[in-house]
């Protein structure tokens, strides 16, 4: 780079421009490449580089007094004769300091740069430095810090690469590609890292000394990120960092900083991190306990150990809080064990379900048992189905899952037996005199016809759809572009959703009650016969004979009518002259009747031909949609539950002195069961007669008798999950004590003379905010808020009543969804998010945040309560 400014600087140092005389200058930094002449205000100076005294004298003689600049090598400058020196300008050899060179070239005074390495680095990048300054606001002076910044910019293309990137990102880059910088560049980076990244910068500067140190930061830092105490051996190469006085990071701070950098680096490395994690796991196996390794949120081994620990806890009967699953899903290696985590999620739900009181503690009334099943038992059945599907996608934790399933079956069988005994004490009376319970033959009088007569009706019959299968269908409908859901019940009709099928729970009998409007007296028909012949003739005939419907126009569509597409059904829904349109969808019943017992039942709405289009058409043409099932079903578990031969899997007729089979109970249905004589019905889940198939029905199990009965509307709600479904977020075995399992004795028909068990003292009923509860008052929700929330008195005084109510709701149940909060507040769900965010800011401003916000897999927000002890530890 030719720099005439340096030559002009030499002329100024020699007294300024003149018309004659020569200037002697010492060759050095910055003068390696200069122009052959330089123009000044007085004259043009020629530039020469004499190597000997003789060459210099010849130049002086040839110039004849004309001005020139002679740049001398150091050995010639030191040995010049006095006469040559005396005739030169200012009678001396002039030398430029590096700071002078930098100041001249950059056009700005440079101060405080005595470090030779920095000076040399600056001289090597003079042109780039000048370009950088031209792009900035022109500084008045360049000090050491500004010069470092400029050098970082020119050495790395952009200094933002060091400034803006996180320490972890820098470590990830350097550990994968160790820097091969010149020593001056390396020292420049090490010197500036503490200024750019504070404590992390000091640690990175220390590690830049070698590639081994960089690797140790990642490998050892991952282990140090594990919560709790770790042995000194885990520090390994980083022990030198603890003792390095230049780094000067206090021991109580160092581990946290190292952990943060290492975790950031692992995240940046993505797939390339595997080799470092493997090395860390090897060290961890040598120096860390299994419990310590299972606390790692980075190591795949830590996740595997944690998963195994949770599986063992479930197998032992311990309730596992949902925070364990959240921890797993947030683990860096969660993608490697996605199927296993899904399995453990259902197992953890089982553990929390089993820790809740048995349904019989809700009271002996039939309605109480049905509601308990709708709110809890049905969700346990749904979780069991999901767990069995999850078992098909992984080879791990099968033994523990089987233990959980056995405990679940025992619990549900206790519920089923208690329910069966309730019906056995008086089936006909229970069916007709239990307030709020709707038997299928009364759905018209109690539900369907309680609406304006001129409002069209679409009755959807889901053949064989159990209550848990219905809940899954509603969840899927909520994900549609135009979401559908359940209409929340009014205060005076909340119990209208308690619906019961009829014994025996078979299609010919139960569906006949729906369309006839009364209990059929016809002989019972086997399922196989009914599917082949019965429904095509009997169902339409019964629908026409329905006396409750009077002269209302009606039309029924069966499986055969929908075989070639939903066109006729859609046209009927558009026809306003047809007051009632009914359609039977057989997708579920067809599956459970299959002998393919290796397949787990799963039905999605978009897999049921014509189902979604018909719902959309009904809503588009102003029809109300009422969904019902004729019966539910119990799934096949194993062949060990087969109790004998027979063409009816879940019920049988008994001889005069014949005892009911194992898992069956005798129920006197009087003349309401299709034929006279003694009958026994299966209450044990999965018990069957005859040949195995995917599912069975005909018995008295809750999963067969409790059927869905609900209105579908636009933007409706989902069936609210029980408190154990997503939470409590944190729980201990002491907080959720598991009840000891009771032996399942062979059921016998109870008599009226049997002594009733003494009722248990009533427990305080937690306030639920789901589909089936009436909306509680704000005052009722806020009861005992001071004790539950654990907030300071001044904070409590600043809360509005509705704010106290919502926080108390979260404290009681551990968590609540946005839709549940909306119902408590009486606000549209769309406004709850902003309201809760405002409440969170309000609590944060006073230093008392007590809930967190998460997003569920379905996109809905969930608010989780943070107990006081966790707030103190945070």
Short mmCIF file of N, CA and C in Angstrom, two decimals, residues 778-852:
data_model
loop_
_atom_site.label_atom_id
_atom_site.label_comp_id
_atom_site.label_asym_id
_atom_site.label_seq_id
_atom_site.Cartn_x
_atom_site.Cartn_y
_atom_site.Cartn_z
N UNK A 778 -68.18 -17.29 42.06
CA UNK A 778 -66.84 -16.77 42.34
C UNK A 778 -66.54 -16.90 43.83
N UNK A 779 -67.52 -16.65 44.66
CA UNK A 779 -67.32 -16.73 46.11
C UNK A 779 -67.00 -18.15 46.55
N UNK A 780 -67.69 -19.14 45.93
CA UNK A 780 -67.43 -20.53 46.30
C UNK A 780 -66.03 -20.96 45.90
N UNK A 781 -65.59 -20.48 44.76
CA UNK A 781 -64.25 -20.86 44.31
C UNK A 781 -63.17 -20.28 45.20
N UNK A 782 -63.38 -19.08 45.70
CA UNK A 782 -62.34 -18.38 46.45
C UNK A 782 -62.27 -18.80 47.92
N UNK A 783 -63.07 -19.79 48.32
CA UNK A 783 -63.05 -20.23 49.71
C UNK A 783 -61.65 -20.76 50.06
N UNK A 784 -61.15 -20.35 51.22
CA UNK A 784 -59.85 -20.81 51.72
C UNK A 784 -58.69 -20.37 50.83
N UNK A 785 -58.87 -19.24 50.13
CA UNK A 785 -57.82 -18.76 49.21
C UNK A 785 -56.54 -18.41 49.95
N UNK A 786 -56.65 -17.78 51.13
CA UNK A 786 -55.44 -17.35 51.86
C UNK A 786 -54.51 -18.53 52.13
N UNK A 787 -55.08 -19.67 52.57
CA UNK A 787 -54.25 -20.82 52.91
C UNK A 787 -53.70 -21.50 51.65
N UNK A 788 -54.53 -21.62 50.62
CA UNK A 788 -54.11 -22.37 49.44
C UNK A 788 -53.08 -21.63 48.60
N UNK A 789 -53.20 -20.32 48.49
CA UNK A 789 -52.33 -19.57 47.58
C UNK A 789 -50.96 -19.30 48.18
N UNK A 790 -50.88 -19.11 49.51
CA UNK A 790 -49.59 -18.84 50.13
C UNK A 790 -48.98 -17.52 49.70
N UNK A 791 -49.82 -16.51 49.43
CA UNK A 791 -49.34 -15.20 49.01
C UNK A 791 -49.31 -14.24 50.19
N UNK A 792 -48.44 -13.25 50.18
CA UNK A 792 -48.43 -12.26 51.27
C UNK A 792 -49.77 -11.54 51.40
N UNK A 793 -50.03 -11.05 52.61
CA UNK A 793 -51.32 -10.42 52.88
C UNK A 793 -51.56 -9.22 51.99
N UNK A 794 -50.51 -8.40 51.75
CA UNK A 794 -50.72 -7.21 50.93
C UNK A 794 -51.03 -7.58 49.48
N UNK A 795 -50.46 -8.69 49.00
CA UNK A 795 -50.76 -9.14 47.64
C UNK A 795 -52.20 -9.63 47.56
N UNK A 796 -52.63 -10.39 48.58
CA UNK A 796 -54.01 -10.88 48.59
C UNK A 796 -55.00 -9.73 48.60
N UNK A 797 -54.69 -8.67 49.33
CA UNK A 797 -55.61 -7.53 49.39
C UNK A 797 -55.74 -6.85 48.04
N UNK A 798 -54.68 -6.92 47.23
CA UNK A 798 -54.72 -6.26 45.92
C UNK A 798 -55.39 -7.08 44.84
N UNK A 799 -55.82 -8.32 45.13
CA UNK A 799 -56.46 -9.17 44.13
C UNK A 799 -57.96 -8.93 44.08
N UNK A 800 -58.52 -8.89 42.87
CA UNK A 800 -59.96 -8.80 42.70
C UNK A 800 -60.59 -10.17 43.00
N UNK A 801 -61.90 -10.21 43.30
CA UNK A 801 -62.55 -11.49 43.62
C UNK A 801 -62.38 -12.55 42.53
N UNK A 802 -62.52 -12.14 41.23
CA UNK A 802 -62.39 -13.14 40.18
C UNK A 802 -60.94 -13.62 40.05
N UNK A 803 -59.97 -12.75 40.35
CA UNK A 803 -58.57 -13.16 40.33
C UNK A 803 -58.29 -14.17 41.43
N UNK A 804 -58.84 -13.93 42.63
CA UNK A 804 -58.68 -14.89 43.72
C UNK A 804 -59.30 -16.23 43.35
N UNK A 805 -60.48 -16.17 42.70
CA UNK A 805 -61.19 -17.39 42.35
C UNK A 805 -60.38 -18.25 41.39
N UNK A 806 -59.82 -17.64 40.36
CA UNK A 806 -59.06 -18.40 39.36
C UNK A 806 -57.79 -18.98 39.99
N UNK A 807 -57.09 -18.19 40.80
CA UNK A 807 -55.88 -18.68 41.44
C UNK A 807 -56.18 -19.82 42.40
N UNK A 808 -57.30 -19.73 43.11
CA UNK A 808 -57.69 -20.81 44.02
C UNK A 808 -58.03 -22.06 43.24
N UNK A 809 -58.69 -21.90 42.09
CA UNK A 809 -58.97 -23.04 41.22
C UNK A 809 -57.68 -23.75 40.83
N UNK A 810 -56.68 -22.97 40.43
CA UNK A 810 -55.39 -23.56 40.04
C UNK A 810 -54.73 -24.25 41.22
N UNK A 811 -54.82 -23.64 42.42
CA UNK A 811 -54.19 -24.23 43.60
C UNK A 811 -54.86 -25.55 43.97
N UNK A 812 -56.18 -25.64 43.81
CA UNK A 812 -56.89 -26.87 44.19
C UNK A 812 -56.58 -28.02 43.24
N UNK A 813 -56.55 -27.72 41.95
CA UNK A 813 -56.43 -28.78 40.95
C UNK A 813 -55.06 -28.88 40.32
N UNK A 814 -54.16 -27.98 40.64
CA UNK A 814 -52.82 -28.03 40.07
C UNK A 814 -52.71 -27.31 38.76
N UNK A 815 -53.76 -27.39 37.91
CA UNK A 815 -53.74 -26.74 36.61
C UNK A 815 -55.17 -26.61 36.09
N UNK A 816 -55.34 -25.78 35.08
CA UNK A 816 -56.63 -25.61 34.43
C UNK A 816 -56.40 -25.11 33.02
N UNK A 817 -57.26 -25.55 32.10
CA UNK A 817 -57.16 -25.10 30.72
C UNK A 817 -57.85 -23.76 30.54
N UNK A 818 -57.55 -23.12 29.41
CA UNK A 818 -58.14 -21.81 29.12
C UNK A 818 -59.67 -21.90 29.09
N UNK A 819 -60.20 -22.97 28.49
CA UNK A 819 -61.66 -23.10 28.39
C UNK A 819 -62.29 -23.23 29.77
N UNK A 820 -61.60 -23.88 30.71
CA UNK A 820 -62.13 -24.03 32.06
C UNK A 820 -62.12 -22.69 32.79
N UNK A 821 -61.04 -21.93 32.64
CA UNK A 821 -60.98 -20.61 33.25
C UNK A 821 -62.07 -19.70 32.66
N UNK A 822 -62.27 -19.82 31.35
CA UNK A 822 -63.29 -19.00 30.69
C UNK A 822 -64.68 -19.27 31.28
N UNK A 823 -64.95 -20.54 31.58
CA UNK A 823 -66.26 -20.88 32.12
C UNK A 823 -66.42 -20.34 33.54
N UNK A 824 -65.35 -20.37 34.32
CA UNK A 824 -65.41 -19.84 35.68
C UNK A 824 -65.66 -18.34 35.65
N UNK A 825 -64.97 -17.66 34.74
CA UNK A 825 -65.09 -16.20 34.67
C UNK A 825 -66.35 -15.76 33.94
N UNK A 826 -66.95 -16.67 33.16
CA UNK A 826 -68.08 -16.28 32.35
C UNK A 826 -67.66 -15.40 31.19
N UNK A 827 -66.43 -15.61 30.71
CA UNK A 827 -65.90 -14.81 29.60
C UNK A 827 -65.74 -15.70 28.37
N UNK A 828 -65.73 -15.10 27.16
CA UNK A 828 -65.36 -15.88 25.97
C UNK A 828 -63.93 -16.37 26.09
N UNK A 829 -63.68 -17.57 25.61
CA UNK A 829 -62.33 -18.15 25.72
C UNK A 829 -61.28 -17.28 25.06
N UNK A 830 -61.68 -16.55 23.99
CA UNK A 830 -60.72 -15.72 23.26
C UNK A 830 -60.18 -14.58 24.11
N UNK A 831 -60.91 -14.21 25.18
CA UNK A 831 -60.49 -13.09 26.01
C UNK A 831 -59.72 -13.53 27.25
N UNK A 832 -59.69 -14.83 27.49
CA UNK A 832 -59.06 -15.31 28.73
C UNK A 832 -57.54 -15.17 28.67
N UNK A 833 -56.95 -15.42 27.48
CA UNK A 833 -55.50 -15.36 27.37
C UNK A 833 -54.95 -14.02 27.80
N UNK A 834 -55.54 -12.93 27.30
CA UNK A 834 -55.08 -11.60 27.69
C UNK A 834 -55.33 -11.30 29.15
N UNK A 835 -56.47 -11.77 29.67
CA UNK A 835 -56.79 -11.54 31.08
C UNK A 835 -55.79 -12.24 31.99
N UNK A 836 -55.45 -13.48 31.66
CA UNK A 836 -54.48 -14.22 32.47
C UNK A 836 -53.08 -13.62 32.34
N UNK A 837 -52.72 -13.15 31.15
CA UNK A 837 -51.41 -12.51 30.98
C UNK A 837 -51.32 -11.25 31.84
N UNK A 838 -52.41 -10.49 31.90
CA UNK A 838 -52.44 -9.29 32.73
C UNK A 838 -52.30 -9.64 34.21
N UNK A 839 -52.97 -10.72 34.63
CA UNK A 839 -52.86 -11.17 36.02
C UNK A 839 -51.44 -11.62 36.33
N UNK A 840 -50.81 -12.31 35.38
CA UNK A 840 -49.43 -12.77 35.60
C UNK A 840 -48.50 -11.58 35.76
N UNK A 841 -48.67 -10.53 34.93
CA UNK A 841 -47.82 -9.33 35.06
C UNK A 841 -48.06 -8.65 36.40
N UNK A 842 -49.30 -8.61 36.82
CA UNK A 842 -49.63 -7.98 38.09
C UNK A 842 -48.93 -8.68 39.25
N UNK A 843 -48.95 -10.01 39.24
CA UNK A 843 -48.28 -10.77 40.29
C UNK A 843 -46.76 -10.65 40.18
N UNK A 844 -46.27 -10.62 38.96
CA UNK A 844 -44.82 -10.51 38.76
C UNK A 844 -44.31 -9.17 39.27
N UNK A 845 -45.08 -8.11 39.06
CA UNK A 845 -44.66 -6.77 39.48
C UNK A 845 -44.51 -6.67 40.99
N UNK A 846 -45.27 -7.48 41.73
CA UNK A 846 -45.18 -7.44 43.20
C UNK A 846 -44.32 -8.60 43.72
N UNK A 847 -43.62 -9.26 42.80
CA UNK A 847 -42.71 -10.32 43.22
C UNK A 847 -43.38 -11.59 43.70
N UNK A 848 -44.60 -11.88 43.18
CA UNK A 848 -45.32 -13.06 43.66
C UNK A 848 -45.96 -13.84 42.53
N UNK A 849 -45.23 -14.14 41.44
CA UNK A 849 -45.84 -14.97 40.38
C UNK A 849 -46.10 -16.38 40.89
N UNK A 850 -47.31 -16.87 40.73
CA UNK A 850 -47.64 -18.17 41.31
C UNK A 850 -48.26 -19.13 40.30
N UNK A 851 -48.16 -18.82 39.01
CA UNK A 851 -48.59 -19.80 38.01
C UNK A 851 -47.78 -19.60 36.74
N UNK A 852 -47.69 -20.67 35.96
CA UNK A 852 -46.97 -20.62 34.69
C UNK A 852 -47.95 -20.97 33.57
#
